[in-house]
PDB file of N, CA, C and O in Angstrom:
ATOM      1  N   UNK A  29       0.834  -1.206   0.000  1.00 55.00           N
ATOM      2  CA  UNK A  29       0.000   0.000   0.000  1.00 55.00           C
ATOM      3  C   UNK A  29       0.868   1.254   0.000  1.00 55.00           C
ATOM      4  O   UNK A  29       0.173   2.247  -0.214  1.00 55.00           O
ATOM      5  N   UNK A  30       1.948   1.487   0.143  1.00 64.00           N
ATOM      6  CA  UNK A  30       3.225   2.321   0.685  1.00 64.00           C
ATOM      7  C   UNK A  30       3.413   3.011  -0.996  1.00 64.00           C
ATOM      8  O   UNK A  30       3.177   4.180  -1.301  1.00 64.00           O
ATOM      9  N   UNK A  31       3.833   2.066  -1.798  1.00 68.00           N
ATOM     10  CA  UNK A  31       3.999   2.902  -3.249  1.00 68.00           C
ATOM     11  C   UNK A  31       2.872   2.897  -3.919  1.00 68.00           C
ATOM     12  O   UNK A  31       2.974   3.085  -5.131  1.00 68.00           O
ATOM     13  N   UNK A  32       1.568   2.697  -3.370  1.00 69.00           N
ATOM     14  CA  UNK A  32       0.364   2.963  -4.088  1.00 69.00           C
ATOM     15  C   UNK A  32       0.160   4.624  -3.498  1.00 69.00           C
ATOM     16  O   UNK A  32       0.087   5.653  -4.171  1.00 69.00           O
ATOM     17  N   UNK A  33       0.096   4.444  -1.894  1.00 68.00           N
ATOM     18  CA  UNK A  33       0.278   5.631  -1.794  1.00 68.00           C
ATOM     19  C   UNK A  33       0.909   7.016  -2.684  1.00 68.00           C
ATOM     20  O   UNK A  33       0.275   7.905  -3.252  1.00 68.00           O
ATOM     21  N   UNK A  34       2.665   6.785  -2.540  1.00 78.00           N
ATOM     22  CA  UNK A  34       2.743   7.511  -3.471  1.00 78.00           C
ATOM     23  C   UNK A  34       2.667   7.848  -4.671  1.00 78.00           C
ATOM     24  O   UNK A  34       3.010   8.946  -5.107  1.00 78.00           O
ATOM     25  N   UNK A  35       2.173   6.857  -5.366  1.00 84.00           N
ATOM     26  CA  UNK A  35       1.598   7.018  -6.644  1.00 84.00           C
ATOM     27  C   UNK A  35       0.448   8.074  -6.860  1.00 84.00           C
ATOM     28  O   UNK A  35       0.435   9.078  -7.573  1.00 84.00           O
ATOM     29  N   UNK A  36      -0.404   7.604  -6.125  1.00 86.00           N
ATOM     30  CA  UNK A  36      -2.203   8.675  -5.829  1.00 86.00           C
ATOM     31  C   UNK A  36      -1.276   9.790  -5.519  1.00 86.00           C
ATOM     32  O   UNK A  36      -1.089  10.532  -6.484  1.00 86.00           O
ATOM     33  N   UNK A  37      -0.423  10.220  -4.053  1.00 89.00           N
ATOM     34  CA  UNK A  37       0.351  11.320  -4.210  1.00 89.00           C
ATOM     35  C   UNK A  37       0.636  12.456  -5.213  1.00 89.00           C
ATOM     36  O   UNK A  37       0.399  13.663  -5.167  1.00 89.00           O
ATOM     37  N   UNK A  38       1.139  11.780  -6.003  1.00 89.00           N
ATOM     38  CA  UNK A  38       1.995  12.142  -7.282  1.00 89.00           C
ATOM     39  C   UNK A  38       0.854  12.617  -8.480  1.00 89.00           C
ATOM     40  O   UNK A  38       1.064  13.651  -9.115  1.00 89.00           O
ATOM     41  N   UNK A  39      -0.368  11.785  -8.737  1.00 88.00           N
ATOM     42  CA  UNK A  39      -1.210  11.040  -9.615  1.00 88.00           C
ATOM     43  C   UNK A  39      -2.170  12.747  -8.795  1.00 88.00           C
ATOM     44  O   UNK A  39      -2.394  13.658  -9.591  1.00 88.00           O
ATOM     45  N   UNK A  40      -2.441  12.869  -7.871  1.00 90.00           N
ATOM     46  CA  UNK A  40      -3.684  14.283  -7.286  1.00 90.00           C
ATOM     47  C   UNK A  40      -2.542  15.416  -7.037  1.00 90.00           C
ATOM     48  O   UNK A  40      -2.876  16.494  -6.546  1.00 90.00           O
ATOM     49  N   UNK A  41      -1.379  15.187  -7.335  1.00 90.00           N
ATOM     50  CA  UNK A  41      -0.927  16.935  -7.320  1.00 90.00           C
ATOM     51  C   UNK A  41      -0.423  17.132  -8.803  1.00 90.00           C
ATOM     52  O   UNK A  41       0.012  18.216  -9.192  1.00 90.00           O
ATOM     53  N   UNK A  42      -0.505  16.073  -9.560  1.00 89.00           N
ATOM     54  CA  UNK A  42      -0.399  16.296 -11.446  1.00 89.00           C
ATOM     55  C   UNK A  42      -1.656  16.995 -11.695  1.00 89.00           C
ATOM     56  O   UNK A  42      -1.703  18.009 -12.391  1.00 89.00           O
ATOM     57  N   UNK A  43      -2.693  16.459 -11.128  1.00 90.00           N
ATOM     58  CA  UNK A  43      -4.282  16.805 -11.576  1.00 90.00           C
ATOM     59  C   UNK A  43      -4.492  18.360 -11.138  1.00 90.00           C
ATOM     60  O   UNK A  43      -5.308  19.175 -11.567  1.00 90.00           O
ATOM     61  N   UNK A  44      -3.246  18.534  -9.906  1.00 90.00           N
ATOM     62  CA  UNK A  44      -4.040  20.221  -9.327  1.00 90.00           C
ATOM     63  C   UNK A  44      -2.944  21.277 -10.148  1.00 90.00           C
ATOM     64  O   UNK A  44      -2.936  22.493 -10.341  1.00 90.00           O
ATOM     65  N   UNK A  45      -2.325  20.509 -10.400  1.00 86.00           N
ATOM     66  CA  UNK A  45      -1.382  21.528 -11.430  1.00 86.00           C
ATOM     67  C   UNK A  45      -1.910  21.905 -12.680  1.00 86.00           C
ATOM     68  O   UNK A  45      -1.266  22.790 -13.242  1.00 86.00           O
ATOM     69  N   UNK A  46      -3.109  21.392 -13.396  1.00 85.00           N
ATOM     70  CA  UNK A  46      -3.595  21.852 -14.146  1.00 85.00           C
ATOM     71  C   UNK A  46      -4.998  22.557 -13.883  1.00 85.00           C
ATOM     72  O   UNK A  46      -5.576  23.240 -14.729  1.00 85.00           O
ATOM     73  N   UNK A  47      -5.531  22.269 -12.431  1.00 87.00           N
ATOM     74  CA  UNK A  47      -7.001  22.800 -12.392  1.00 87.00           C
ATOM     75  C   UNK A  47      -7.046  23.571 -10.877  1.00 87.00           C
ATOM     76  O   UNK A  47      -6.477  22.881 -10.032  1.00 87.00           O
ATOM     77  N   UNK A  48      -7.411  24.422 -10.519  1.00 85.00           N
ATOM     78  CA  UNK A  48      -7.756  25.278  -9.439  1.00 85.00           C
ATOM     79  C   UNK A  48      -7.974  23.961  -8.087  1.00 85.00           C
ATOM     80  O   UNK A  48      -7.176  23.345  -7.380  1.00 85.00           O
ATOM     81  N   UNK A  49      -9.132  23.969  -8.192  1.00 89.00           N
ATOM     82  CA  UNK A  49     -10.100  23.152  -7.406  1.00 89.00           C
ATOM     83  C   UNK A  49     -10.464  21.619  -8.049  1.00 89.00           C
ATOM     84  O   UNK A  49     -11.148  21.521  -9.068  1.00 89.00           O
ATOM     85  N   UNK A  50     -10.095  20.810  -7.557  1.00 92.00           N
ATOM     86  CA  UNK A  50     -11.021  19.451  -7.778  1.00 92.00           C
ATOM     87  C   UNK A  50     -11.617  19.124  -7.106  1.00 92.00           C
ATOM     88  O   UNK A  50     -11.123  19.296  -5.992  1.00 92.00           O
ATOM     89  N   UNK A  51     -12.899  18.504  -7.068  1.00 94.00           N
ATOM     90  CA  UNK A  51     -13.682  18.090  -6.190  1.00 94.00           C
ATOM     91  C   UNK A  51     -12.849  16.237  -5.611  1.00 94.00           C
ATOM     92  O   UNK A  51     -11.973  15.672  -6.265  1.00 94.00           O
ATOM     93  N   UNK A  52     -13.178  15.940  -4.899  1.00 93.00           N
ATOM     94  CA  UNK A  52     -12.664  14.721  -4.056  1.00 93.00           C
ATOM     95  C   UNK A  52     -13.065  13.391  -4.897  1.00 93.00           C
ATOM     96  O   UNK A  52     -12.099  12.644  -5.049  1.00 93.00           O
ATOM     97  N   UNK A  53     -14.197  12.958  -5.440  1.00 88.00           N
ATOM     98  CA  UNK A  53     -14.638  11.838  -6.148  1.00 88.00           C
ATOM     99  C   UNK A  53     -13.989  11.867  -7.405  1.00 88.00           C
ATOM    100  O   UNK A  53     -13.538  10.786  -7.783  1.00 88.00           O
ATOM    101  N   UNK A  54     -13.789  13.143  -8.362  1.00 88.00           N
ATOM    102  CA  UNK A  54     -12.961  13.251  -9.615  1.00 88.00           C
ATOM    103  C   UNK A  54     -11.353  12.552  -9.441  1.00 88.00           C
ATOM    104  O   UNK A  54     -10.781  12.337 -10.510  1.00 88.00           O
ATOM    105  N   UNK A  55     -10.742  12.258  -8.409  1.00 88.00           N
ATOM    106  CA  UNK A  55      -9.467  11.817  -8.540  1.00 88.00           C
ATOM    107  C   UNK A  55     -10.408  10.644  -8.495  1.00 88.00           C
ATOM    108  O   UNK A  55     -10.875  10.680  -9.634  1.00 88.00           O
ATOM    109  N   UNK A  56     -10.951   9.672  -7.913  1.00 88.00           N
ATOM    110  CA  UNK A  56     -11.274   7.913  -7.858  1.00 88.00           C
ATOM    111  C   UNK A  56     -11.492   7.888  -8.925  1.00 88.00           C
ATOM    112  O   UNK A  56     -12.073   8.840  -9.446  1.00 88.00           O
ATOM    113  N   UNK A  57     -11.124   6.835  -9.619  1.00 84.00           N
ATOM    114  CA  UNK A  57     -11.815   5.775 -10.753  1.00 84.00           C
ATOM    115  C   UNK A  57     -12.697   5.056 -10.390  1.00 84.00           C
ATOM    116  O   UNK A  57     -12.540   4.351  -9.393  1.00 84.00           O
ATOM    117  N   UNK A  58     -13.536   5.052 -10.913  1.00 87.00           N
ATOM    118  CA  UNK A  58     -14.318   4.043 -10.768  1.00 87.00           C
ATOM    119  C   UNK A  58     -14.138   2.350 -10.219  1.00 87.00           C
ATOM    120  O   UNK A  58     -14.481   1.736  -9.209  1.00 87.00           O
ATOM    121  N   UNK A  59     -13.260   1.936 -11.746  1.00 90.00           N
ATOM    122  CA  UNK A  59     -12.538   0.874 -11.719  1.00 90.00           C
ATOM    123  C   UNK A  59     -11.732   0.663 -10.361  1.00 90.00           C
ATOM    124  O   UNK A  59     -11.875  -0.545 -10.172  1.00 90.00           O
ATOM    125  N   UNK A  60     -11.161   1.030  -9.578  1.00 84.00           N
ATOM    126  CA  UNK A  60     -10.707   1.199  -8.283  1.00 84.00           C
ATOM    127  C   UNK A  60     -11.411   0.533  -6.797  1.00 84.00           C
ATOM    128  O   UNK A  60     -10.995   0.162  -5.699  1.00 84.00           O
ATOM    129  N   UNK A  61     -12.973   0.659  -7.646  1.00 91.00           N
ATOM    130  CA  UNK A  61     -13.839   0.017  -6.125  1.00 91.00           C
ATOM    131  C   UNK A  61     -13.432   1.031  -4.820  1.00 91.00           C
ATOM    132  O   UNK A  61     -12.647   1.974  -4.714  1.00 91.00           O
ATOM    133  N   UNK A  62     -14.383   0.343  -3.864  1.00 93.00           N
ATOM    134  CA  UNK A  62     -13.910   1.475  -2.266  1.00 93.00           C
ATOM    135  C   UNK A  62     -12.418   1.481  -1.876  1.00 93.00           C
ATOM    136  O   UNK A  62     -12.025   2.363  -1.113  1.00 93.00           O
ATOM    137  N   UNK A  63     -11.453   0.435  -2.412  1.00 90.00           N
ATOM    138  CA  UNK A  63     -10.395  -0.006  -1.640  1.00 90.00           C
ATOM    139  C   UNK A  63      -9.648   1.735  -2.503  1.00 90.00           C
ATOM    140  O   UNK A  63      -8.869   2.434  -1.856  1.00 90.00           O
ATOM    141  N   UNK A  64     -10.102   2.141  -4.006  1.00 88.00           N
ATOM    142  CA  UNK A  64      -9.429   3.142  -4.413  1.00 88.00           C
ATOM    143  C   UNK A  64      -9.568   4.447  -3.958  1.00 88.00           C
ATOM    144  O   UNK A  64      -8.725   5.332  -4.103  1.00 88.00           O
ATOM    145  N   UNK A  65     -11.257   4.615  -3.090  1.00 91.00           N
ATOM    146  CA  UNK A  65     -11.331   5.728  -3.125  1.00 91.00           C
ATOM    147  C   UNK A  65     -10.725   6.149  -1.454  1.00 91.00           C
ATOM    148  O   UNK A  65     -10.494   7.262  -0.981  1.00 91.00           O
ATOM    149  N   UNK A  66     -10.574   4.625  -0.763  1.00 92.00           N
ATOM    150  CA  UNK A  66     -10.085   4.833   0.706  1.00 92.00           C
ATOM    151  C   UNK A  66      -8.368   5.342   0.703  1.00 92.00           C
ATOM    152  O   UNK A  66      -7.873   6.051   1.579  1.00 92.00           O
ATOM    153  N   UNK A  67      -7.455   4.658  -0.789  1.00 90.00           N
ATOM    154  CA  UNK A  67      -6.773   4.969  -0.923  1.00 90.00           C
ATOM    155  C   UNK A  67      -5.888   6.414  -1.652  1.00 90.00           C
ATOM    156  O   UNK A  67      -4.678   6.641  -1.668  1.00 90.00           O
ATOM    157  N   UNK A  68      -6.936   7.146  -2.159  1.00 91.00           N
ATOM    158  CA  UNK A  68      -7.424   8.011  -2.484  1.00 91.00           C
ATOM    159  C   UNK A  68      -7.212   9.085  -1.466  1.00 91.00           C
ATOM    160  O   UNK A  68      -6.359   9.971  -1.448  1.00 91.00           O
ATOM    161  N   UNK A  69      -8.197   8.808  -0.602  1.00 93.00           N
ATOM    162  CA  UNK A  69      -8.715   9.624   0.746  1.00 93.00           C
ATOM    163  C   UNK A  69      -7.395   9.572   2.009  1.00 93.00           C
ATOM    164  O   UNK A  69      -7.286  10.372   2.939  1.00 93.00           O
ATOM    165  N   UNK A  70      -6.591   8.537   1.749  1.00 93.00           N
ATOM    166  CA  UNK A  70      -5.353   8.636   2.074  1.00 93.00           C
ATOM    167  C   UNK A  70      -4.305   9.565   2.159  1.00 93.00           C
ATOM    168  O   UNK A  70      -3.736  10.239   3.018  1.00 93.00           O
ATOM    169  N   UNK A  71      -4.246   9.287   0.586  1.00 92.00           N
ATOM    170  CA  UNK A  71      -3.249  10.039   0.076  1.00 92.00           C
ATOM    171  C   UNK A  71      -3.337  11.403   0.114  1.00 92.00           C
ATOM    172  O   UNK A  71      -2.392  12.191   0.061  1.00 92.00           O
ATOM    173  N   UNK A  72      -4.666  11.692   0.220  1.00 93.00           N
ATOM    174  CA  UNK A  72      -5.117  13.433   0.413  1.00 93.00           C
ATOM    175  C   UNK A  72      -4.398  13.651   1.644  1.00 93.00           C
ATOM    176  O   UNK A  72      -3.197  13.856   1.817  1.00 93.00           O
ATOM    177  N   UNK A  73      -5.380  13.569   2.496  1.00 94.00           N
ATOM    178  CA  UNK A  73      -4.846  13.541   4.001  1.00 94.00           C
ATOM    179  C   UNK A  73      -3.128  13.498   4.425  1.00 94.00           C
ATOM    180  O   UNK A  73      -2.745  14.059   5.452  1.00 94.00           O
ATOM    181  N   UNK A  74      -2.261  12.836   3.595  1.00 93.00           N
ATOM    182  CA  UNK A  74      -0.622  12.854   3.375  1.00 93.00           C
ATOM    183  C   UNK A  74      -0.683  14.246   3.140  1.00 93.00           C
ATOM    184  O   UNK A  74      -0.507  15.099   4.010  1.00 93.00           O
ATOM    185  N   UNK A  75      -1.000  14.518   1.640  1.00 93.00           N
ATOM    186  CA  UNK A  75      -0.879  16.094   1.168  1.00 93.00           C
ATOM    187  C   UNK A  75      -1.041  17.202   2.576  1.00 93.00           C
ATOM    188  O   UNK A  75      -0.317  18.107   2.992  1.00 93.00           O
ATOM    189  N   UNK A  76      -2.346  16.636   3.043  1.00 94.00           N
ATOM    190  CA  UNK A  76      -2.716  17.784   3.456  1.00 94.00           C
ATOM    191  C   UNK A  76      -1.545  17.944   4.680  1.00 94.00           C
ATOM    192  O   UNK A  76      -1.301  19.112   4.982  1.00 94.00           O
ATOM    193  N   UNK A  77      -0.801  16.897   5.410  1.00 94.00           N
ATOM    194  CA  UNK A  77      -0.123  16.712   6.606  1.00 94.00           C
ATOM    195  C   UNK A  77       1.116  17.069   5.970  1.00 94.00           C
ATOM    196  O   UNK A  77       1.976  17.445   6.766  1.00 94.00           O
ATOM    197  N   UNK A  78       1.494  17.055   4.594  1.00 92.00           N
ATOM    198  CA  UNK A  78       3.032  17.956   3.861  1.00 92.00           C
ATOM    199  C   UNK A  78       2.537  19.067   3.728  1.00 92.00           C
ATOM    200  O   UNK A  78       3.423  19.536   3.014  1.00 92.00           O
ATOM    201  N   UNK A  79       1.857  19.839   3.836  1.00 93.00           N
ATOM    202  CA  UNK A  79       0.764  20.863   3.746  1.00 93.00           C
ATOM    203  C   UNK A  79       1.568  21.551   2.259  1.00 93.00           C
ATOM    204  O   UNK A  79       2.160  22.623   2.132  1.00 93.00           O
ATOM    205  N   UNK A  80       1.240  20.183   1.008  1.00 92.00           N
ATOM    206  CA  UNK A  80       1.009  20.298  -0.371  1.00 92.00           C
ATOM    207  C   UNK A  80      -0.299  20.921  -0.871  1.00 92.00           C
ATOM    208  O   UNK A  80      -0.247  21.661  -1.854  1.00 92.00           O
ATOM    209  N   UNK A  81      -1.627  20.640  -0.183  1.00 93.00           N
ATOM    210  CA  UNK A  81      -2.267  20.825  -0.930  1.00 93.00           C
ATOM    211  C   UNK A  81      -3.481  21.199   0.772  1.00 93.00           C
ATOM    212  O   UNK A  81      -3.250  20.912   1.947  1.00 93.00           O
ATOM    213  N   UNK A  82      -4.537  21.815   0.234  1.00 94.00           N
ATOM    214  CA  UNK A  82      -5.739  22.589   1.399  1.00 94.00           C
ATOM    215  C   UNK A  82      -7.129  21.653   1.036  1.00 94.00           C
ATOM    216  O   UNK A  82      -7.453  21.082  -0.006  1.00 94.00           O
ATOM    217  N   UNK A  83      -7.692  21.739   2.151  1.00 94.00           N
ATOM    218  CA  UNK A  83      -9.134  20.810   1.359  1.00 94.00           C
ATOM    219  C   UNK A  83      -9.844  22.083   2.401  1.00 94.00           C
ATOM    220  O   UNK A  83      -9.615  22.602   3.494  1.00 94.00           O
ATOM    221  N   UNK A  84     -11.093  22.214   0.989  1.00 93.00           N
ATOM    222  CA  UNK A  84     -12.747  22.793   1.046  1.00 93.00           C
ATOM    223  C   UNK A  84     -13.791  21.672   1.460  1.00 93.00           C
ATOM    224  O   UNK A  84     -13.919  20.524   1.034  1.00 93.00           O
ATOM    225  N   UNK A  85     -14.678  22.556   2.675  1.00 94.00           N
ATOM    226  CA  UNK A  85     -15.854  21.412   2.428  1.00 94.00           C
ATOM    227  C   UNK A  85     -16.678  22.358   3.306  1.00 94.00           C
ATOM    228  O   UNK A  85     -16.449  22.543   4.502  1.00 94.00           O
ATOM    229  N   UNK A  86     -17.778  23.009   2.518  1.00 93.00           N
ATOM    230  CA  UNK A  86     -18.611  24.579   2.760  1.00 93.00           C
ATOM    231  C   UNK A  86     -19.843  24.062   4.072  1.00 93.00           C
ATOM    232  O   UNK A  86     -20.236  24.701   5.048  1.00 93.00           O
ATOM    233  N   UNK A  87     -20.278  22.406   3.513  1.00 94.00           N
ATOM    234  CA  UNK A  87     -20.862  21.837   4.989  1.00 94.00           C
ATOM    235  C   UNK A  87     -20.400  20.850   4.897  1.00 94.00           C
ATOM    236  O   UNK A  87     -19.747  20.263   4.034  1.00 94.00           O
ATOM    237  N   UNK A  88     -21.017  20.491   6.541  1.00 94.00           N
ATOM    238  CA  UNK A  88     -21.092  18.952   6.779  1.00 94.00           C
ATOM    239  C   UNK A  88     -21.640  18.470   6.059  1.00 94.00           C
ATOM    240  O   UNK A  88     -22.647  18.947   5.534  1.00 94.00           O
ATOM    241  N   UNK A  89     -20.935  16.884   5.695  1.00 93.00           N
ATOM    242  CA  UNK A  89     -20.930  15.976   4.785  1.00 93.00           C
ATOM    243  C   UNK A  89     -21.581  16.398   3.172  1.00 93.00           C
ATOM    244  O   UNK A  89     -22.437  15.943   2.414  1.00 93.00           O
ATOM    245  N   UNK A  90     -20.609  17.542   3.185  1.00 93.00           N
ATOM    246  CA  UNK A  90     -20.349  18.069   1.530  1.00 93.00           C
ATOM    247  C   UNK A  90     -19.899  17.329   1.050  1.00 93.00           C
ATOM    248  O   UNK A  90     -19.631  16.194   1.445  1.00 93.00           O
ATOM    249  N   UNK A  91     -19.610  18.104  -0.485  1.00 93.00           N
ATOM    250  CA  UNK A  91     -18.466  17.736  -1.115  1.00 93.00           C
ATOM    251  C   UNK A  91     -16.892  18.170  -0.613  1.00 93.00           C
ATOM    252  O   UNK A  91     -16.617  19.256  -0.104  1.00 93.00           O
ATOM    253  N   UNK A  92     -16.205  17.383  -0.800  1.00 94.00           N
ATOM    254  CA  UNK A  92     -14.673  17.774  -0.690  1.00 94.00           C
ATOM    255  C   UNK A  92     -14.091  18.499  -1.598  1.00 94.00           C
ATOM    256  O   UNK A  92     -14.630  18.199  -2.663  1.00 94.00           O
ATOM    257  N   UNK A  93     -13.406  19.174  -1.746  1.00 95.00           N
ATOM    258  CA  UNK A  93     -13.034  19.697  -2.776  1.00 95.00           C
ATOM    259  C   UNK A  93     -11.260  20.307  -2.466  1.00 95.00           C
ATOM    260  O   UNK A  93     -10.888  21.095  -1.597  1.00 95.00           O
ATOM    261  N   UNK A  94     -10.652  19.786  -3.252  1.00 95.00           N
ATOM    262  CA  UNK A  94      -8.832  19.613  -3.127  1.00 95.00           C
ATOM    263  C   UNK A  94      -8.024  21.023  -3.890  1.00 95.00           C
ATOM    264  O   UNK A  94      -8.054  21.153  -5.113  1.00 95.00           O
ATOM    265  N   UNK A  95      -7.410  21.896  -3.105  1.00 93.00           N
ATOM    266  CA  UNK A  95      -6.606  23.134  -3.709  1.00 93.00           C
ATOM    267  C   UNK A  95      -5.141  22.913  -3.421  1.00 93.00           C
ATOM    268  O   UNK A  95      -4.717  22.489  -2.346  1.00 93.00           O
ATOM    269  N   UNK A  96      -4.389  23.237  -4.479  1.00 90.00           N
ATOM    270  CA  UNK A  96      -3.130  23.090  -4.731  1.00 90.00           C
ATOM    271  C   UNK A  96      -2.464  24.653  -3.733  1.00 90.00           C
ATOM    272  O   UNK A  96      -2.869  25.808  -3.859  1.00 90.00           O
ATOM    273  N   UNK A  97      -1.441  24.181  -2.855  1.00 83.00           N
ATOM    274  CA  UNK A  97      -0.744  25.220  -2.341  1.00 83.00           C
ATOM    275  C   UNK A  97       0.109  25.897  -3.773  1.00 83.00           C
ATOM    276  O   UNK A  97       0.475  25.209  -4.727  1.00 83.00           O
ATOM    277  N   UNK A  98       0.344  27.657  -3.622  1.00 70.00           N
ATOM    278  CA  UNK A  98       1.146  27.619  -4.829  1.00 70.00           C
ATOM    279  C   UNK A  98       2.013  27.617  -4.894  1.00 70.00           C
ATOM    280  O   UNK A  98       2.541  28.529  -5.530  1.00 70.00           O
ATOM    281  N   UNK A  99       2.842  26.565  -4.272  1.00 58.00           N
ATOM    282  CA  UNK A  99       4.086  25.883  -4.695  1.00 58.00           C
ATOM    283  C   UNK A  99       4.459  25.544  -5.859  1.00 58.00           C
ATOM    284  O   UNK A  99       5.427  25.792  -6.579  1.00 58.00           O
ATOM    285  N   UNK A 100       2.987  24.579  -5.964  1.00 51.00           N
ATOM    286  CA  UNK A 100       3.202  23.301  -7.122  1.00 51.00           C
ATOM    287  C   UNK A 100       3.046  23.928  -8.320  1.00 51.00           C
ATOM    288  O   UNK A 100       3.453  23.205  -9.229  1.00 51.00           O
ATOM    289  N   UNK A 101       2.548  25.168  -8.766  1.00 45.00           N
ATOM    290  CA  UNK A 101       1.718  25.426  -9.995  1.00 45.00           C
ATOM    291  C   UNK A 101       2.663  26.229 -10.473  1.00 45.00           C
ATOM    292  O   UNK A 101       2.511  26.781 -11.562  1.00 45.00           O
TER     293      UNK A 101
END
């Protein structure tokens, strides 16, 4: 799970380098099942603890939504 991790890592700060805001379900694939989107939800949470990247969520049990620090961009 360790280099899947950093893969999703790598794989959601490529995606914020081209877009402002992503919402949280747009990084999962489908194909992935829950095991992708837990791993997913992981890897955010990493970001957010390298404080790479900020998460939005306007209410309880919103949407998530993922912003790139501007480091990366």
């Amino acid at each position: 799970v360790g280099s899947e991790m950093c893969i999703r890592d790598s794989y959601i700060l490529e995606l914020l380098v081209n877009e402002k805001y992503l919402d949280f379900f747009k990084i999962c694939l489908k194909e992935d099942g829950k095991i992708g989107i837990i791993v997913n939800f992981l890897a955010m949470l990493e970001l957010v603890k390298d404080s790479l990247i900020t998460l939005i969520q306007s209410e309880d049990f919103g949407q998530i939504h993922l912003s790139a620090k501007e480091e990366i961009h």
